[in-house]
């Protein structure tokens, strides 16, 4: 009887906590009423309260419904003290590649577009770069079947922004990319 109760509890847990395919971000354009779903999440982040410096890097994928092609957005937000706003700027060059490393492969993505914005809030200055790249079927398959382990992107001035993706974030990303595949193919 105890084994039967344990099995029922296990099956109920799987049913309740099973993978729910919900986009990381879902935006509806009020004018066109077109909804864009972005799948993915955090690659890495770091903040230093003492110096006011930090960054937040996300990898998101979406489907261009008009062209019926998947694309990736590498969203990089850098924060510095507002006092450093005049000397702090980060740029990326269109056409340059950046790299995502999975368990067994390298995914090289070319920068197709860069959208940049700057924001000053109280004592913090932030620069957001949204790097857009076209994805191939192979890229999508690798992202949805293998865990991401590292990333590297190089700024226009030659500075490397790179890091390791921790296991927790890697599993969440893989799950999100699996959901993207289920919902778009």
CSV table of C-alpha atoms in Angstrom, one decimal:
chain,number,residue,atom,x,y,z
A,1,UNK,CA,0.0,0.0,0.0
A,2,UNK,CA,2.9,2.4,0.8
A,3,UNK,CA,4.4,1.7,-2.6
A,4,UNK,CA,1.1,2.4,-4.3
A,5,UNK,CA,0.7,5.7,-2.5
A,6,UNK,CA,4.3,6.6,-3.4
A,7,UNK,CA,3.7,5.9,-7.0
A,8,UNK,CA,0.5,8.0,-7.0
A,9,UNK,CA,2.3,10.9,-5.3
A,10,UNK,CA,5.1,10.7,-7.9
A,11,UNK,CA,2.7,10.7,-10.8
A,12,UNK,CA,0.7,13.6,-9.3
A,13,UNK,CA,3.9,15.5,-8.8
A,14,UNK,CA,5.0,15.0,-12.4
A,15,UNK,CA,1.6,16.1,-13.7
A,16,UNK,CA,1.5,19.2,-11.5
A,17,UNK,CA,5.1,20.3,-12.0
A,18,UNK,CA,5.6,19.0,-15.6
A,19,UNK,CA,7.1,21.4,-18.1
A,20,UNK,CA,4.7,24.2,-18.9
A,21,UNK,CA,5.5,25.8,-22.2
A,22,UNK,CA,5.1,29.5,-21.5
A,23,UNK,CA,7.2,32.1,-23.2
A,24,UNK,CA,9.8,34.0,-21.1
A,25,UNK,CA,8.4,37.3,-22.5
A,26,UNK,CA,5.1,37.9,-24.4
A,27,UNK,CA,4.5,41.3,-25.9
A,28,UNK,CA,1.3,42.4,-27.7
A,29,UNK,CA,1.5,45.4,-30.0
A,30,UNK,CA,-1.5,47.5,-29.1
A,31,UNK,CA,-1.8,48.9,-32.6
A,32,UNK,CA,-1.4,45.8,-34.7
A,33,UNK,CA,-2.5,43.4,-32.0
A,34,UNK,CA,0.4,41.0,-33.0
A,35,UNK,CA,1.9,39.1,-30.1
A,36,UNK,CA,5.6,38.4,-30.1
A,37,UNK,CA,6.8,35.6,-27.8
A,38,UNK,CA,10.4,35.5,-26.7
A,39,UNK,CA,11.8,32.2,-25.3
A,40,UNK,CA,15.0,32.0,-23.3
A,41,UNK,CA,16.4,33.7,-20.2
A,42,UNK,CA,19.5,34.7,-18.3
A,43,UNK,CA,22.9,33.6,-19.5
A,44,UNK,CA,24.9,35.5,-16.8
A,45,UNK,CA,24.7,38.5,-14.5
A,46,UNK,CA,27.0,40.3,-12.1
A,47,UNK,CA,26.5,43.4,-10.0
A,48,UNK,CA,28.7,45.2,-7.6
A,49,UNK,CA,26.9,47.4,-5.1
A,50,UNK,CA,30.1,49.1,-4.0
A,51,UNK,CA,31.2,50.3,-7.4
A,52,UNK,CA,27.8,50.5,-9.0
A,53,UNK,CA,29.0,48.4,-12.0
A,54,UNK,CA,27.3,45.3,-13.3
A,55,UNK,CA,25.8,43.6,-16.3
A,56,UNK,CA,22.8,41.3,-17.2
A,57,UNK,CA,23.0,39.1,-20.3
A,58,UNK,CA,20.0,37.2,-21.7
A,59,UNK,CA,19.6,35.0,-24.7
A,60,UNK,CA,16.1,35.0,-26.3
A,61,UNK,CA,14.8,33.4,-29.4
A,62,UNK,CA,11.7,34.2,-31.4
A,63,UNK,CA,10.0,33.5,-34.7
A,64,UNK,CA,9.8,36.2,-37.4
A,65,UNK,CA,6.3,35.3,-38.5
A,66,UNK,CA,6.5,37.3,-41.8
A,67,UNK,CA,9.7,35.6,-42.9
A,68,UNK,CA,9.0,32.3,-41.0
A,69,UNK,CA,12.5,32.3,-39.7
A,70,UNK,CA,13.8,32.0,-36.1
A,71,UNK,CA,16.1,34.7,-34.7
A,72,UNK,CA,18.1,35.2,-31.5
A,73,UNK,CA,18.4,38.3,-29.4
A,74,UNK,CA,21.5,38.6,-27.2
A,75,UNK,CA,20.4,41.3,-24.7
A,76,UNK,CA,23.3,42.9,-22.9
A,77,UNK,CA,22.6,45.5,-20.2
A,78,UNK,CA,25.7,47.2,-18.7
A,79,UNK,CA,25.3,49.4,-15.6
A,80,UNK,CA,27.8,51.9,-14.2
A,81,UNK,CA,27.7,54.8,-11.9
A,82,UNK,CA,26.0,57.9,-13.4
A,83,UNK,CA,29.3,59.8,-12.8
A,84,UNK,CA,30.9,57.5,-15.4
A,85,UNK,CA,28.2,58.0,-18.0
A,86,UNK,CA,30.3,60.4,-20.2
A,87,UNK,CA,33.2,58.0,-20.5
A,88,UNK,CA,31.3,54.7,-20.7
A,89,UNK,CA,30.0,53.3,-24.0
A,90,UNK,CA,29.8,49.8,-25.5
A,91,UNK,CA,29.3,49.2,-29.2
A,92,UNK,CA,29.0,46.0,-31.3
A,93,UNK,CA,29.7,45.7,-35.0
A,94,UNK,CA,27.2,44.3,-37.5
A,95,UNK,CA,28.6,41.3,-39.4
A,96,UNK,CA,30.9,40.1,-36.6
A,97,UNK,CA,30.3,36.6,-35.1
A,98,UNK,CA,29.7,35.7,-31.5
A,99,UNK,CA,29.9,32.3,-30.0
A,100,UNK,CA,27.6,30.1,-27.8
A,101,UNK,CA,29.2,26.9,-26.5
A,102,UNK,CA,27.0,23.8,-25.8
A,103,UNK,CA,28.0,20.5,-24.3
A,104,UNK,CA,29.4,19.3,-27.6
A,105,UNK,CA,29.3,22.1,-30.1
A,106,UNK,CA,30.0,25.7,-30.9
A,107,UNK,CA,27.2,27.9,-32.3
A,108,UNK,CA,28.6,30.8,-34.2
A,109,UNK,CA,26.0,33.6,-34.8
A,110,UNK,CA,26.5,36.6,-37.0
A,111,UNK,CA,25.3,40.0,-35.8
A,112,UNK,CA,22.6,41.1,-38.2
A,113,UNK,CA,21.4,44.2,-36.3
A,114,UNK,CA,22.1,46.0,-33.1
A,115,UNK,CA,19.6,48.1,-31.2
A,116,UNK,CA,21.0,50.3,-28.6
A,117,UNK,CA,19.5,52.5,-25.8
A,118,UNK,CA,20.8,54.5,-22.9
A,119,UNK,CA,19.1,55.2,-19.7
A,120,UNK,CA,20.0,57.3,-16.6
A,121,UNK,CA,18.1,56.5,-13.4
A,122,UNK,CA,19.1,58.2,-10.2
A,123,UNK,CA,22.8,57.3,-9.6
A,124,UNK,CA,23.0,54.6,-12.3
A,125,UNK,CA,23.6,54.8,-16.1
A,126,UNK,CA,22.8,51.8,-18.2
A,127,UNK,CA,23.5,50.9,-21.8
A,128,UNK,CA,21.4,48.2,-23.4
A,129,UNK,CA,22.5,46.5,-26.6
A,130,UNK,CA,20.1,44.1,-28.3
A,131,UNK,CA,22.1,42.0,-30.8
A,132,UNK,CA,19.9,40.3,-33.3
A,133,UNK,CA,21.0,37.2,-35.3
A,134,UNK,CA,19.3,34.8,-37.7
A,135,UNK,CA,19.2,31.2,-36.4
A,136,UNK,CA,19.4,28.1,-38.6
A,137,UNK,CA,17.5,24.8,-38.0
A,138,UNK,CA,20.8,23.3,-36.7
A,139,UNK,CA,21.2,26.2,-34.2
A,140,UNK,CA,17.7,25.7,-32.9
A,141,UNK,CA,18.2,21.9,-32.6
A,142,UNK,CA,21.5,22.4,-30.7
A,143,UNK,CA,19.9,25.0,-28.3
A,144,UNK,CA,16.9,22.7,-27.6
A,145,UNK,CA,18.9,19.5,-27.1
A,146,UNK,CA,22.2,20.5,-25.5
A,147,UNK,CA,22.9,22.6,-22.4
A,148,UNK,CA,24.7,25.9,-23.0
A,149,UNK,CA,27.9,26.1,-21.1
A,150,UNK,CA,29.7,29.4,-22.2
A,151,UNK,CA,29.3,32.5,-24.4
A,152,UNK,CA,31.6,35.1,-25.9
A,153,UNK,CA,30.9,38.3,-27.7
A,154,UNK,CA,33.5,40.9,-28.7
A,155,UNK,CA,32.8,44.6,-28.6
A,156,UNK,CA,33.8,47.1,-31.3
A,157,UNK,CA,36.8,48.1,-29.3
A,158,UNK,CA,38.0,44.4,-28.9
A,159,UNK,CA,36.8,43.8,-25.3
A,160,UNK,CA,35.6,40.3,-24.7
A,161,UNK,CA,32.4,39.8,-22.9
A,162,UNK,CA,32.4,36.2,-22.0
A,163,UNK,CA,31.3,33.9,-19.2
A,164,UNK,CA,30.1,30.5,-18.1
A,165,UNK,CA,26.4,29.6,-17.9
A,166,UNK,CA,25.7,28.0,-14.6
A,167,UNK,CA,23.8,24.7,-14.6
A,168,UNK,CA,20.5,26.1,-13.3
A,169,UNK,CA,20.4,28.8,-16.0
A,170,UNK,CA,21.5,26.3,-18.6
A,171,UNK,CA,18.6,23.9,-17.8
A,172,UNK,CA,16.1,26.7,-17.8
A,173,UNK,CA,17.3,27.9,-21.2
A,174,UNK,CA,17.2,24.4,-22.7
A,175,UNK,CA,13.7,23.9,-21.4
A,176,UNK,CA,12.6,27.3,-22.9
A,177,UNK,CA,14.2,26.4,-26.3
A,178,UNK,CA,12.5,23.0,-26.3
A,179,UNK,CA,9.2,24.9,-25.8
A,180,UNK,CA,10.0,27.3,-28.6
A,181,UNK,CA,10.6,24.3,-30.9
A,182,UNK,CA,7.3,22.7,-29.8
A,183,UNK,CA,5.4,25.9,-30.4
A,184,UNK,CA,7.0,26.9,-33.7
A,185,UNK,CA,7.8,23.7,-35.7
